[in-house]
Coordinates of C-alpha atoms in Angstrom, one line a residue:
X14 CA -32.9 51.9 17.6
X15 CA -35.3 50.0 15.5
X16 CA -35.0 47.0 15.8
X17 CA -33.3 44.3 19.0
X18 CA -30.4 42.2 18.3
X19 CA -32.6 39.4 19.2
X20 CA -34.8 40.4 16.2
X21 CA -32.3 40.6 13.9
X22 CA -31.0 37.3 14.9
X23 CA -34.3 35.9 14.2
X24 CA -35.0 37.8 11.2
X25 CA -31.6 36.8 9.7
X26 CA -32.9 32.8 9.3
X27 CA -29.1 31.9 10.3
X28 CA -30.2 31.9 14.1
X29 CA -33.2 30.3 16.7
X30 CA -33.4 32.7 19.3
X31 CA -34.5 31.9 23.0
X32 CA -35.8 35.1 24.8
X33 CA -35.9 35.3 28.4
X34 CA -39.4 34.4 29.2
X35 CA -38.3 30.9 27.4
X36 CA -35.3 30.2 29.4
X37 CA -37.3 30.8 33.0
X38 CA -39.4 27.8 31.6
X39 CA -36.2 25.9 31.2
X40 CA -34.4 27.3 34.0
X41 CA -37.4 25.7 36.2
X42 CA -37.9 22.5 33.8
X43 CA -33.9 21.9 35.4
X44 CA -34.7 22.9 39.0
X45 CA -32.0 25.6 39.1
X46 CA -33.6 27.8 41.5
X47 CA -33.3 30.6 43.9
X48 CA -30.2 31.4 41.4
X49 CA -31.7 32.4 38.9
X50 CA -28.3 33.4 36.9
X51 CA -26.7 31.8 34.2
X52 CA -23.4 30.7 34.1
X53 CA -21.1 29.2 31.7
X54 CA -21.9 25.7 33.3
X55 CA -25.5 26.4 33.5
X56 CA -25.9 27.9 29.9
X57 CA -24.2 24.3 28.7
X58 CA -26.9 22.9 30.2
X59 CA -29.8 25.1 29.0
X60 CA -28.0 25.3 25.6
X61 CA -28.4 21.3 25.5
X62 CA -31.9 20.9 26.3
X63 CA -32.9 24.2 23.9
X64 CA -31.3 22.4 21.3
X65 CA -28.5 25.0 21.0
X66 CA -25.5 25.2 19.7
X67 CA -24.2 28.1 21.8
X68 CA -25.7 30.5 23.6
X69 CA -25.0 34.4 24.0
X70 CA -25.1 35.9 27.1
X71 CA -24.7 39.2 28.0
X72 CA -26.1 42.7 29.7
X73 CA -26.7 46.2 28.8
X74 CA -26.8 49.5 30.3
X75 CA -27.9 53.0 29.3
X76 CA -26.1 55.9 30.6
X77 CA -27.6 59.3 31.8
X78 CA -26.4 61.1 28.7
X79 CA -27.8 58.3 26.6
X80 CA -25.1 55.6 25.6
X81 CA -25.2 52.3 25.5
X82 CA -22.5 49.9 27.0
X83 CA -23.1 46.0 26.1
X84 CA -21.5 43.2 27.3
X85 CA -21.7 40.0 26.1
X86 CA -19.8 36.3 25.9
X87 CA -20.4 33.7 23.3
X88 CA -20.4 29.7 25.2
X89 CA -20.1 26.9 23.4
X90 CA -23.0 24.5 24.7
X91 CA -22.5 21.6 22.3

């Protein structure tokens, strides 16, 4: 694969993306903890003070034999 969703997301223009390493800086700003996971209720509030619109979350996994499952859900922070 050559290139991240993340990267094109950013290299589109259409989209500001926040990588992790940003978010642990605003998970900690908002005191969220041990937790350290995002849920819908805590993405609204990361997504407000990133300045976001919404924010997709989501997980990926590669299998032995090399494939690729995603998972992802699009919230609606504004």
């Amino acid at each position: 694969l050559g290139m991240t969703l993340a990267g094109a997301l950013r290299n589109s223009g259409q989209f500001a993306v926040v990588e992790r390493h940003q978010l642990a800086t605003l998970l900690k700003e908002q005191d969220l903890g041990a937790s350290g996971r995002v849920d819908d209720a805590t993405a609204v509030r990361i997504g407000k003070i990133a300045g976001a619109q919404y924010m997709l979350l989501g997980t990926y996994m590669v299998q032995p034999d090399r494939e690729m499952q995603v998972t992802t859900r699009l919230v609606d922070v504004a």
